[in-house]
Coordinates of N, CA and C and ligand atoms in Angstrom, one line a residue:
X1 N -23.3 26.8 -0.5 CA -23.1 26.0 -1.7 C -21.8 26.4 -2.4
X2 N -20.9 25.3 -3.1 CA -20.1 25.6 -3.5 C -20.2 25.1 -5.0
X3 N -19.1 25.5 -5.7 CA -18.8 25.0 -7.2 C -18.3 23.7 -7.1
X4 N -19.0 22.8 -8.2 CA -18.1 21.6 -8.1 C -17.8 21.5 -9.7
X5 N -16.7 20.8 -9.4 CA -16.1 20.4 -10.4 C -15.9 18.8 -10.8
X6 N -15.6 18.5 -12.3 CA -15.6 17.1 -12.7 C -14.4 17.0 -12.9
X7 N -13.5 15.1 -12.3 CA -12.5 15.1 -12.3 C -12.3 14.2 -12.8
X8 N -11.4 13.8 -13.7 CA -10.9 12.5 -14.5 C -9.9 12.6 -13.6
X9 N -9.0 11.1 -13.0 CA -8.3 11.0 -12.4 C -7.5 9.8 -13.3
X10 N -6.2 9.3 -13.5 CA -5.6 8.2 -14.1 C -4.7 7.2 -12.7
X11 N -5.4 6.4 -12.6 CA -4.7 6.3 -11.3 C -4.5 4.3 -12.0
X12 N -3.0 3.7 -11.5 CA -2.9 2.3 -12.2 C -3.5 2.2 -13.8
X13 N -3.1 2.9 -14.6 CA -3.4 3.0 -16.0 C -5.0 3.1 -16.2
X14 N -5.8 3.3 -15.0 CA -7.6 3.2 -14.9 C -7.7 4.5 -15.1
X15 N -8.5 5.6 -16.1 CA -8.9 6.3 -16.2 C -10.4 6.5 -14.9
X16 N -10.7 7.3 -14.0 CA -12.0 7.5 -13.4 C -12.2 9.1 -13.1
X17 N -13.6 9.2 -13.1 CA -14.5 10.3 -13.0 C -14.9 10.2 -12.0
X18 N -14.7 11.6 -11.3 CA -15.7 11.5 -9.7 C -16.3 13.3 -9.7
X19 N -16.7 13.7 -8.6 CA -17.2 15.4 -8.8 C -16.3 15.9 -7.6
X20 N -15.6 17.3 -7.7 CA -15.0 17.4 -6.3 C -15.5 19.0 -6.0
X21 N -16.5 19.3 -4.9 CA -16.6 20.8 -4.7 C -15.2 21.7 -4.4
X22 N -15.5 22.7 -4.6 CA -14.1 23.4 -4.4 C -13.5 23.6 -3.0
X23 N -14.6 23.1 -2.4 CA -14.0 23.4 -0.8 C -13.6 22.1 0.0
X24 N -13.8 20.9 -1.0 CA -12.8 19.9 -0.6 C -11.5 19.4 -1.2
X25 N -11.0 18.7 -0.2 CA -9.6 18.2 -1.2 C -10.3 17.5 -2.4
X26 N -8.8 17.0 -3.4 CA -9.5 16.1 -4.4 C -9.2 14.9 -3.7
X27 N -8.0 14.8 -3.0 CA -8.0 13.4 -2.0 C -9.2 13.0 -1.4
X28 N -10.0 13.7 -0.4 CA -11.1 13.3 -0.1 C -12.0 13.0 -0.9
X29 N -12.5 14.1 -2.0 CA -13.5 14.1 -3.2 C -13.7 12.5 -3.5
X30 N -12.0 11.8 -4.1 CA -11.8 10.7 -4.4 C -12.4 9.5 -3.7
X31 N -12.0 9.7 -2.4 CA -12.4 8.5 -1.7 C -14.0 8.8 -1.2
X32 N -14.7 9.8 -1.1 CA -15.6 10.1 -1.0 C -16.5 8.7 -2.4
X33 N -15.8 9.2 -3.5 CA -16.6 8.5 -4.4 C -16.0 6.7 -4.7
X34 N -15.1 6.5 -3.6 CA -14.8 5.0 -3.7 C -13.5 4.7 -4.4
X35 N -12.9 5.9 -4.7 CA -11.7 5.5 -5.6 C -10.7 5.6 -4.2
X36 N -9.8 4.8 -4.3 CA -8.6 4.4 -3.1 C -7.3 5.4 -3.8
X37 N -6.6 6.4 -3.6 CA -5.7 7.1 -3.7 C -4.4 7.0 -2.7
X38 N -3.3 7.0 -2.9 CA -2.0 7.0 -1.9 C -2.2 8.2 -1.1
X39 N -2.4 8.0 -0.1 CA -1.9 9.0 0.8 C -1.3 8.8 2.4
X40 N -1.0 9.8 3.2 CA -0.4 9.2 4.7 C -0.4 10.5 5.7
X41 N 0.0 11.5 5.6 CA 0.1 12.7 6.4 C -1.5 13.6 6.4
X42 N -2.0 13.5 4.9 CA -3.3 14.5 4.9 C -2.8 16.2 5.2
X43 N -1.9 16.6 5.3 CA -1.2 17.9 5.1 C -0.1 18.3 4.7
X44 N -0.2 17.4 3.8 CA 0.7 18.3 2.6 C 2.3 18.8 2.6
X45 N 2.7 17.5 3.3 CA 4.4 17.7 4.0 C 4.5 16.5 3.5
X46 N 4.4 15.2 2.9 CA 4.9 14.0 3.1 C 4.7 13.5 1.4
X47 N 4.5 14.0 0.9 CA 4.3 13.6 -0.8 C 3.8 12.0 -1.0
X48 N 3.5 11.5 -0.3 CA 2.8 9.9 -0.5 C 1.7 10.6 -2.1
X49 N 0.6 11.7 -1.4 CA -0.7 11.9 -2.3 C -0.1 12.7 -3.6
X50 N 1.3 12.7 -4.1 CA 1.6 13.2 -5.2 C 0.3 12.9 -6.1
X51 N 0.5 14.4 -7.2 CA -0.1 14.1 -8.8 C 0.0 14.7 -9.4
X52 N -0.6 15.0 -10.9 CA 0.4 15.7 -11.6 C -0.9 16.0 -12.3
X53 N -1.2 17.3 -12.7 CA -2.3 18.2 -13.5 C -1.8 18.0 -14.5
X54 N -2.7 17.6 -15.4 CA -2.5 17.0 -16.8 C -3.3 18.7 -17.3
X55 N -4.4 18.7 -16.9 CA -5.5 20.1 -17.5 C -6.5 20.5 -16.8
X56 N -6.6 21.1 -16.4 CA -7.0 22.5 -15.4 C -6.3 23.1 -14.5
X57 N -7.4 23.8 -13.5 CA -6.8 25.1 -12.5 C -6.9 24.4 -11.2
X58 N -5.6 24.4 -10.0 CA -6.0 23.9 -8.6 C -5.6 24.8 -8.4
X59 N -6.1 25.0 -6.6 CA -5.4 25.6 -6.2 C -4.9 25.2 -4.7
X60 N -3.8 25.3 -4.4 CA -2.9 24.3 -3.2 C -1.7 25.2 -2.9
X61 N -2.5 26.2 -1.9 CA -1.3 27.1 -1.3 C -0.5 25.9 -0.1
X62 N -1.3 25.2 0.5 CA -0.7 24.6 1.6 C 0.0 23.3 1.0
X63 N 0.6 23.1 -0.2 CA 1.0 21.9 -0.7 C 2.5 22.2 -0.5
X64 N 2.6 22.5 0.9 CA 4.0 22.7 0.8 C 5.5 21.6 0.5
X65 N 5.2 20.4 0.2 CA 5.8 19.5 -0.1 C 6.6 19.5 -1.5
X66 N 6.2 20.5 -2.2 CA 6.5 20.4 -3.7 C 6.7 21.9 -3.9
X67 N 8.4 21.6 -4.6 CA 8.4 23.1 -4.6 C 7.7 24.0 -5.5
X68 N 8.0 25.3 -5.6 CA 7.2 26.0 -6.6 C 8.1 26.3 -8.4
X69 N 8.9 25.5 -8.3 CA 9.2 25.2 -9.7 C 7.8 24.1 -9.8
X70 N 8.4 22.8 -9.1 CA 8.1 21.6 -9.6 C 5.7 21.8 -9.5
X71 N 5.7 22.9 -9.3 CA 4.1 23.2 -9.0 C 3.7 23.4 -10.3
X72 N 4.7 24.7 -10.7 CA 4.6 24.9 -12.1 C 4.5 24.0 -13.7
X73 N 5.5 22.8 -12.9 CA 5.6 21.8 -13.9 C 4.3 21.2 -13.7
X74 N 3.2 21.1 -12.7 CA 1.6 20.7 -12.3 C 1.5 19.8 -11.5
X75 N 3.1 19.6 -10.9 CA 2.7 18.6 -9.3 C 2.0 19.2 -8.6
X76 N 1.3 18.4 -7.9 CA 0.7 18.6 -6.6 C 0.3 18.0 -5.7
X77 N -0.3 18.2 -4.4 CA -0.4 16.9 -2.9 C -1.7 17.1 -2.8
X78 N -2.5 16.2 -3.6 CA -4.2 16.0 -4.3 C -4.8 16.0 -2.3
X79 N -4.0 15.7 -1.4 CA -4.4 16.2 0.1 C -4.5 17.3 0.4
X80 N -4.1 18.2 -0.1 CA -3.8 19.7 0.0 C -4.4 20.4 -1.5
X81 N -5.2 19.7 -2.3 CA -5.4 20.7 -3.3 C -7.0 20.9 -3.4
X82 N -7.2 21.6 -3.7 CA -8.5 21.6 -4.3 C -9.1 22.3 -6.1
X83 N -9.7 21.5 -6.4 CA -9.8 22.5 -8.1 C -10.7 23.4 -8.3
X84 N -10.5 23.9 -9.4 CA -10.6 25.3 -9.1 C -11.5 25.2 -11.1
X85 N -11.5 24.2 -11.9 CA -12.3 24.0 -13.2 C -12.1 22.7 -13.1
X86 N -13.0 22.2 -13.9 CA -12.6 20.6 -14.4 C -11.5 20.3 -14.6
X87 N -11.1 19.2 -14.3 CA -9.5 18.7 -14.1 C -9.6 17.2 -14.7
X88 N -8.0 17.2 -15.3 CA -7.6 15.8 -15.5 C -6.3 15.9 -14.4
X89 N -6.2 14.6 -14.0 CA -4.8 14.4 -13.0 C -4.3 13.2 -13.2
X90 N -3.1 13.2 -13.0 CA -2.5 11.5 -13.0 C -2.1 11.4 -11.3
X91 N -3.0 10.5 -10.8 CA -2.4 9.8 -9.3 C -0.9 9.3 -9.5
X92 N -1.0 9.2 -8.2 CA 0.4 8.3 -8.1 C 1.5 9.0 -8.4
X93 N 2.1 9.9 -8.5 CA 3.3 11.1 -8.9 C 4.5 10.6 -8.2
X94 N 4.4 10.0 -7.0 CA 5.5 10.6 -6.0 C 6.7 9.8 -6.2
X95 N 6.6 8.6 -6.6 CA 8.0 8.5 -7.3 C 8.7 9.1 -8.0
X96 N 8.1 9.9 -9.0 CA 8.5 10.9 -10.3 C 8.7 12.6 -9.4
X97 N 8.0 12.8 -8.5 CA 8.1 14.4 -7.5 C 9.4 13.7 -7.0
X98 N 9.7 12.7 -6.6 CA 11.1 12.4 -5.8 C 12.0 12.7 -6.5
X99 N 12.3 12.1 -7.7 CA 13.2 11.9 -8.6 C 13.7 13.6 -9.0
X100 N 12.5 14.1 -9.1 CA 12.9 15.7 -9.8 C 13.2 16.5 -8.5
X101 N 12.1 15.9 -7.3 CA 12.7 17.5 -6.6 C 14.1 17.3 -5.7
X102 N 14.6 16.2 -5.7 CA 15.9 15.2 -5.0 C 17.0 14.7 -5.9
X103 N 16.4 14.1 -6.9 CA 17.5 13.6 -7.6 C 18.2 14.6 -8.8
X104 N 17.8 16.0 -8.7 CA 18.4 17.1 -9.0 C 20.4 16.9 -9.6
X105 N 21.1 16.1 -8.8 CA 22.0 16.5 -8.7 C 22.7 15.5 -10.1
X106 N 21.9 14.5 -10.3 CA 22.6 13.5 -11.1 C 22.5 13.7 -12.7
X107 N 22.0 14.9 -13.6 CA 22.1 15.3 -14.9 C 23.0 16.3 -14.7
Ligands
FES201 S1 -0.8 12.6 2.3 FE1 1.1 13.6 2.8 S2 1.3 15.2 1.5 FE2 -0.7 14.4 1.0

């Protein structure tokens, strides 16, 4: 038995709640409970499943797609994460993970 947690997700301006145990992704969690999230690789190299921790703890050693500044700032590859307390997240990130962890050079 594991701990589960409650997740508000904001995904297309729709606010939704689903439950995710800690020993699954929240990507799966998601679609487990019928919500459709971006994704394409499922390990955590291809940033399609960008998102961004609005509030709580994940934890996503293998999110290696996003650096560890931009982790800090609370991206993450919701394929590769799992939470770790109740969480809020915003789907959809990865235009915005592009822009910061690539388009670095243009400010
Ligand atoms: S689907 Fe590729 S990093 Fe998550």
């Amino acid at each position: 038995m594991s701990n589960t947690h409650t997740i508000e997700i904001i995904h297309n301006g729709e606010t939704q709640t689903f439950t995710a145990p800690e020993d699954q992704t929240i990507l799966n969690a998601a679609g487990d409970a019928g919500i459709e999230l971006p994704s394409s690789c499922l390990s955590g190299v291809c940033t399609t499943c960008a998102g961004k921790v609005i509030s709580g703890e994940i934890h996503h050693p293998d999110a290696m797609g996003v650096s560890p500044e931009l982790k800090e700032q609370g991206f993450t590859l919701l394929c590769a994460a799992y939470a770790r307390s109740d969480m809020k997240i915003e789907a959809a990130q990865e235009d915005q993970l592009y822009e910061l962890q690539f388009g670095q050079f243009q400010n």
